[in-house]
PDB file of C-alpha atoms in Angstrom:
ATOM      1  CA  UNK A 154      23.628 -32.172  55.117  1.00  0.00           C
ATOM      2  CA  UNK A 155      21.687 -32.832  51.939  1.00  0.00           C
ATOM      3  CA  UNK A 156      22.854 -32.571  48.323  1.00  0.00           C
ATOM      4  CA  UNK A 157      20.234 -32.293  45.427  1.00  0.00           C
ATOM      5  CA  UNK A 158      20.239 -33.315  42.176  1.00  0.00           C
ATOM      6  CA  UNK A 159      18.331 -31.736  39.364  1.00  0.00           C
ATOM      7  CA  UNK A 160      17.234 -34.801  36.962  1.00  0.00           C
ATOM      8  CA  UNK A 161      16.810 -34.196  33.438  1.00  0.00           C
ATOM      9  CA  UNK A 162      13.163 -34.074  32.301  1.00  0.00           C
ATOM     10  CA  UNK A 163      11.740 -37.427  31.093  1.00  0.00           C
ATOM     11  CA  UNK A 164      12.142 -37.616  27.354  1.00  0.00           C
ATOM     12  CA  UNK A 165       8.259 -38.457  27.201  1.00  0.00           C
ATOM     13  CA  UNK A 166       7.271 -35.228  29.063  1.00  0.00           C
ATOM     14  CA  UNK A 167       6.765 -37.526  32.445  1.00  0.00           C
ATOM     15  CA  UNK A 168       2.943 -37.922  31.859  1.00  0.00           C
ATOM     16  CA  UNK A 169       3.235 -40.668  28.904  1.00  0.00           C
ATOM     17  CA  UNK A 170       2.968 -37.990  26.286  1.00  0.00           C
ATOM     18  CA  UNK A 171       5.763 -37.316  23.740  1.00  0.00           C
ATOM     19  CA  UNK A 172       7.302 -33.737  24.129  1.00  0.00           C
ATOM     20  CA  UNK A 173       7.749 -32.071  20.960  1.00  0.00           C
ATOM     21  CA  UNK A 174       5.483 -30.150  18.089  1.00  0.00           C
ATOM     22  CA  UNK A 175       3.362 -31.294  15.096  1.00  0.00           C
ATOM     23  CA  UNK A 176       5.206 -31.754  11.935  1.00  0.00           C
ATOM     24  CA  UNK A 177       2.191 -29.987  10.135  1.00  0.00           C
ATOM     25  CA  UNK A 178       0.898 -27.097  12.213  1.00  0.00           C
ATOM     26  CA  UNK A 179       3.805 -26.956  14.445  1.00  0.00           C
ATOM     27  CA  UNK A 180       1.746 -26.827  17.562  1.00  0.00           C
ATOM     28  CA  UNK A 181       2.490 -28.611  21.026  1.00  0.00           C
ATOM     29  CA  UNK A 182       1.997 -32.506  20.424  1.00  0.00           C
ATOM     30  CA  UNK A 183      -0.611 -33.955  22.534  1.00  0.00           C
ATOM     31  CA  UNK A 184      -0.787 -37.531  21.777  1.00  0.00           C
ATOM     32  CA  UNK A 185       0.810 -40.396  23.481  1.00  0.00           C
ATOM     33  CA  UNK A 186       2.147 -42.079  20.083  1.00  0.00           C
ATOM     34  CA  UNK A 187       4.716 -40.598  18.279  1.00  0.00           C
ATOM     35  CA  UNK A 188       2.782 -40.672  14.950  1.00  0.00           C
ATOM     36  CA  UNK A 189      -0.891 -40.394  14.448  1.00  0.00           C
ATOM     37  CA  UNK A 190      -3.453 -37.603  13.566  1.00  0.00           C
ATOM     38  CA  UNK A 191      -3.064 -34.299  15.154  1.00  0.00           C
ATOM     39  CA  UNK A 192      -5.724 -32.908  17.471  1.00  0.00           C
ATOM     40  CA  UNK A 193      -5.223 -29.585  16.312  1.00  0.00           C
ATOM     41  CA  UNK A 194      -5.072 -29.605  12.720  1.00  0.00           C
ATOM     42  CA  UNK A 195      -6.750 -32.809  11.988  1.00  0.00           C
ATOM     43  CA  UNK A 196      -4.000 -34.260   9.449  1.00  0.00           C
ATOM     44  CA  UNK A 197      -1.649 -37.548   9.898  1.00  0.00           C
ATOM     45  CA  UNK A 198       1.578 -35.869  11.254  1.00  0.00           C
ATOM     46  CA  UNK A 199       4.470 -37.079  13.888  1.00  0.00           C
ATOM     47  CA  UNK A 200       5.976 -35.632  16.711  1.00  0.00           C
ATOM     48  CA  UNK A 201       9.032 -33.716  16.277  1.00  0.00           C
ATOM     49  CA  UNK A 202      11.124 -33.378  19.171  1.00  0.00           C
ATOM     50  CA  UNK A 203      13.928 -31.210  16.979  1.00  0.00           C
ATOM     51  CA  UNK A 204      15.812 -27.962  18.668  1.00  0.00           C
ATOM     52  CA  UNK A 205      13.790 -26.178  16.328  1.00  0.00           C
ATOM     53  CA  UNK A 206      11.173 -23.742  17.902  1.00  0.00           C
ATOM     54  CA  UNK A 207       7.530 -24.341  17.233  1.00  0.00           C
ATOM     55  CA  UNK A 208       5.656 -21.637  15.215  1.00  0.00           C
ATOM     56  CA  UNK A 209       5.065 -18.300  17.245  1.00  0.00           C
ATOM     57  CA  UNK A 210       1.958 -16.845  16.641  1.00  0.00           C
ATOM     58  CA  UNK A 211       2.508 -13.121  15.941  1.00  0.00           C
ATOM     59  CA  UNK A 212       0.102 -10.463  17.069  1.00  0.00           C
ATOM     60  CA  UNK A 213      -0.926  -7.649  14.769  1.00  0.00           C
ATOM     61  CA  UNK A 214       0.891  -4.986  16.849  1.00  0.00           C
ATOM     62  CA  UNK A 215       4.304  -6.515  15.986  1.00  0.00           C
ATOM     63  CA  UNK A 216       3.806  -5.571  12.232  1.00  0.00           C
ATOM     64  CA  UNK A 217       5.991  -2.959  10.845  1.00  0.00           C
ATOM     65  CA  UNK A 218       4.991   0.626  11.394  1.00  0.00           C
ATOM     66  CA  UNK A 219       4.350   2.763   8.687  1.00  0.00           C
ATOM     67  CA  UNK A 220       6.297   5.686   8.297  1.00  0.00           C
ATOM     68  CA  UNK A 221       5.804   9.286   6.947  1.00  0.00           C
ATOM     69  CA  UNK A 222       6.834   9.165   3.201  1.00  0.00           C
ATOM     70  CA  UNK A 223      10.249  10.142   3.116  1.00  0.00           C
ATOM     71  CA  UNK A 224       9.981  11.545  -0.635  1.00  0.00           C
ATOM     72  CA  UNK A 225       7.351  14.249   0.456  1.00  0.00           C
ATOM     73  CA  UNK A 226       7.107  16.963  -2.034  1.00  0.00           C
ATOM     74  CA  UNK A 227       6.562  19.850   0.920  1.00  0.00           C
ATOM     75  CA  UNK A 228       3.078  20.557  -0.456  1.00  0.00           C
ATOM     76  CA  UNK A 229       1.326  18.639   2.297  1.00  0.00           C
ATOM     77  CA  UNK A 230       2.895  21.549   4.660  1.00  0.00           C
ATOM     78  CA  UNK A 231       0.242  24.188   2.877  1.00  0.00           C
ATOM     79  CA  UNK A 232      -2.589  24.964   4.704  1.00  0.00           C
ATOM     80  CA  UNK A 233      -5.833  26.965   4.046  1.00  0.00           C
ATOM     81  CA  UNK A 234      -6.867  26.945   0.825  1.00  0.00           C
ATOM     82  CA  UNK A 235      -3.429  26.176  -1.034  1.00  0.00           C
ATOM     83  CA  UNK A 236      -4.003  22.428   1.003  1.00  0.00           C
ATOM     84  CA  UNK A 237      -7.058  22.124  -0.658  1.00  0.00           C
ATOM     85  CA  UNK A 238      -5.838  22.571  -4.022  1.00  0.00           C
ATOM     86  CA  UNK A 239      -3.013  20.327  -3.288  1.00  0.00           C
ATOM     87  CA  UNK A 240      -5.443  17.678  -2.466  1.00  0.00           C
ATOM     88  CA  UNK A 241      -7.290  17.977  -5.477  1.00  0.00           C
ATOM     89  CA  UNK A 242      -4.418  18.259  -7.658  1.00  0.00           C
ATOM     90  CA  UNK A 243      -2.740  14.904  -5.929  1.00  0.00           C
ATOM     91  CA  UNK A 244      -5.715  12.778  -7.137  1.00  0.00           C
ATOM     92  CA  UNK A 245      -5.036  13.871 -10.503  1.00  0.00           C
ATOM     93  CA  UNK A 246      -0.931  13.741 -10.816  1.00  0.00           C
ATOM     94  CA  UNK A 247      -1.081  10.193 -11.559  1.00  0.00           C
ATOM     95  CA  UNK A 248      -2.326  10.957 -15.129  1.00  0.00           C
ATOM     96  CA  UNK A 249       0.781  12.473 -16.264  1.00  0.00           C
ATOM     97  CA  UNK A 250       4.067  10.818 -17.654  1.00  0.00           C
ATOM     98  CA  UNK A 251       6.114   9.547 -14.337  1.00  0.00           C
ATOM     99  CA  UNK A 252       8.774  12.253 -15.151  1.00  0.00           C
ATOM    100  CA  UNK A 253       5.875  15.074 -15.356  1.00  0.00           C
ATOM    101  CA  UNK A 254       3.803  14.247 -12.572  1.00  0.00           C
ATOM    102  CA  UNK A 255       5.429  16.878 -10.312  1.00  0.00           C
ATOM    103  CA  UNK A 256       5.034  19.701 -13.099  1.00  0.00           C
ATOM    104  CA  UNK A 257       1.531  18.709 -13.434  1.00  0.00           C
ATOM    105  CA  UNK A 258       0.879  18.671  -9.902  1.00  0.00           C
ATOM    106  CA  UNK A 259       2.311  22.265  -9.764  1.00  0.00           C
ATOM    107  CA  UNK A 260       0.027  23.460 -12.749  1.00  0.00           C
ATOM    108  CA  UNK A 261      -2.911  22.302 -11.571  1.00  0.00           C
ATOM    109  CA  UNK A 262      -2.429  23.899  -8.189  1.00  0.00           C
ATOM    110  CA  UNK A 263      -1.650  27.371  -9.832  1.00  0.00           C
ATOM    111  CA  UNK A 264      -4.450  26.745 -12.205  1.00  0.00           C
ATOM    112  CA  UNK A 265      -6.640  26.388  -9.349  1.00  0.00           C
ATOM    113  CA  UNK A 266      -5.334  29.891  -7.474  1.00  0.00           C
ATOM    114  CA  UNK A 267      -5.799  31.486 -10.455  1.00  0.00           C
ATOM    115  CA  UNK A 268      -9.291  30.089 -11.268  1.00  0.00           C
ATOM    116  CA  UNK A 269     -10.303  30.953  -7.808  1.00  0.00           C
ATOM    117  CA  UNK A 270      -9.090  34.897  -8.124  1.00  0.00           C
ATOM    118  CA  UNK A 271     -10.970  35.504 -11.320  1.00  0.00           C
ATOM    119  CA  UNK A 272     -13.990  33.809 -10.063  1.00  0.00           C
ATOM    120  CA  UNK A 273     -15.398  36.834  -8.841  1.00  0.00           C
ATOM    121  CA  UNK A 274     -17.723  36.320  -6.115  1.00  0.00           C
ATOM    122  CA  UNK A 275     -19.128  32.988  -7.254  1.00  0.00           C
ATOM    123  CA  UNK A 276     -18.792  29.977  -5.187  1.00  0.00           C
ATOM    124  CA  UNK A 277     -15.669  27.794  -5.939  1.00  0.00           C
ATOM    125  CA  UNK A 278     -16.872  24.350  -4.895  1.00  0.00           C
ATOM    126  CA  UNK A 279     -14.861  21.349  -4.920  1.00  0.00           C
ATOM    127  CA  UNK A 280     -16.615  20.112  -7.784  1.00  0.00           C
ATOM    128  CA  UNK A 281     -15.594  23.147  -9.883  1.00  0.00           C
ATOM    129  CA  UNK A 282     -11.717  22.231  -8.703  1.00  0.00           C
ATOM    130  CA  UNK A 283     -11.958  18.926 -10.109  1.00  0.00           C
ATOM    131  CA  UNK A 284     -13.518  20.044 -13.369  1.00  0.00           C
ATOM    132  CA  UNK A 285     -10.722  22.709 -13.496  1.00  0.00           C
ATOM    133  CA  UNK A 286      -7.875  19.965 -12.647  1.00  0.00           C
ATOM    134  CA  UNK A 287      -9.421  17.507 -15.435  1.00  0.00           C
ATOM    135  CA  UNK A 288      -9.083  20.522 -17.972  1.00  0.00           C
ATOM    136  CA  UNK A 289      -5.468  20.862 -16.592  1.00  0.00           C
ATOM    137  CA  UNK A 290      -4.748  17.508 -17.321  1.00  0.00           C
ATOM    138  CA  UNK A 291      -6.394  17.488 -20.591  1.00  0.00           C
ATOM    139  CA  UNK A 292      -4.464  20.317 -21.787  1.00  0.00           C
ATOM    140  CA  UNK A 293      -1.282  18.813 -20.561  1.00  0.00           C
ATOM    141  CA  UNK A 294      -1.849  15.612 -23.124  1.00  0.00           C
ATOM    142  CA  UNK A 295      -2.807  18.128 -25.733  1.00  0.00           C
ATOM    143  CA  UNK A 296       0.507  19.950 -25.394  1.00  0.00           C
ATOM    144  CA  UNK A 297       2.387  16.701 -25.001  1.00  0.00           C
ATOM    145  CA  UNK A 298       1.333  15.152 -28.366  1.00  0.00           C
ATOM    146  CA  UNK A 299       1.562  18.816 -30.057  1.00  0.00           C
ATOM    147  CA  UNK A 300       5.392  18.804 -29.129  1.00  0.00           C
ATOM    148  CA  UNK A 301       5.856  14.954 -29.798  1.00  0.00           C
ATOM    149  CA  UNK A 302       3.745  14.481 -33.235  1.00  0.00           C
ATOM    150  CA  UNK A 303       3.851  18.231 -34.445  1.00  0.00           C
ATOM    151  CA  UNK A 304       0.064  17.974 -34.743  1.00  0.00           C
ATOM    152  CA  UNK A 305      -2.754  19.415 -33.202  1.00  0.00           C
ATOM    153  CA  UNK A 306      -5.368  17.407 -33.050  1.00  0.00           C
ATOM    154  CA  UNK A 307      -7.860  18.687 -30.657  1.00  0.00           C
ATOM    155  CA  UNK A 308      -9.578  20.577 -33.550  1.00  0.00           C
ATOM    156  CA  UNK A 309      -9.675  17.678 -36.189  1.00  0.00           C
ATOM    157  CA  UNK A 310     -12.654  15.385 -36.126  1.00  0.00           C
ATOM    158  CA  UNK A 311     -12.399  11.770 -35.666  1.00  0.00           C
ATOM    159  CA  UNK A 312     -12.326  10.920 -39.521  1.00  0.00           C
ATOM    160  CA  UNK A 313      -9.316  13.441 -39.765  1.00  0.00           C
ATOM    161  CA  UNK A 314      -7.756  11.793 -37.331  1.00  0.00           C
ATOM    162  CA  UNK A 315      -8.084   8.389 -38.824  1.00  0.00           C
ATOM    163  CA  UNK A 316      -6.665   9.915 -41.912  1.00  0.00           C
ATOM    164  CA  UNK A 317      -3.456  11.289 -39.997  1.00  0.00           C
ATOM    165  CA  UNK A 318      -2.277   7.835 -38.448  1.00  0.00           C
TER     166      UNK A 318
END
């Protein structure tokens, strides 16, 4: 009958090299001395044999996955021409005040629908939609300043606007 005893590993790795990792780049220490220039990062460092783990390399697949927008307003579920209206309007909604972004989005979508309905047989291109959406944003700001300032400055000249201020 034989008994086997498992001996603990040699403190220096058994091959003359110190076991541990670099104090700078945290890669495996490959030198025979405890201090020296690391062969990985080429900087003066020392061998760390603490119980802390060496730096782990993360692959890109471990990053946090993008989730669907939980604050979705439901317009992205539309189909056909309404989805096109939404895509055009969503590019302009940031141009309003934060509390009015959804209102402006809705106004642009409705304005585009009415404009296409009244368009007749003329082509209703995406460029036309952007032009109409831009006008809806201008109308929004015009109405906003009219309510807040009590003035309707869109008919004033630049000289008259300077006098009002």
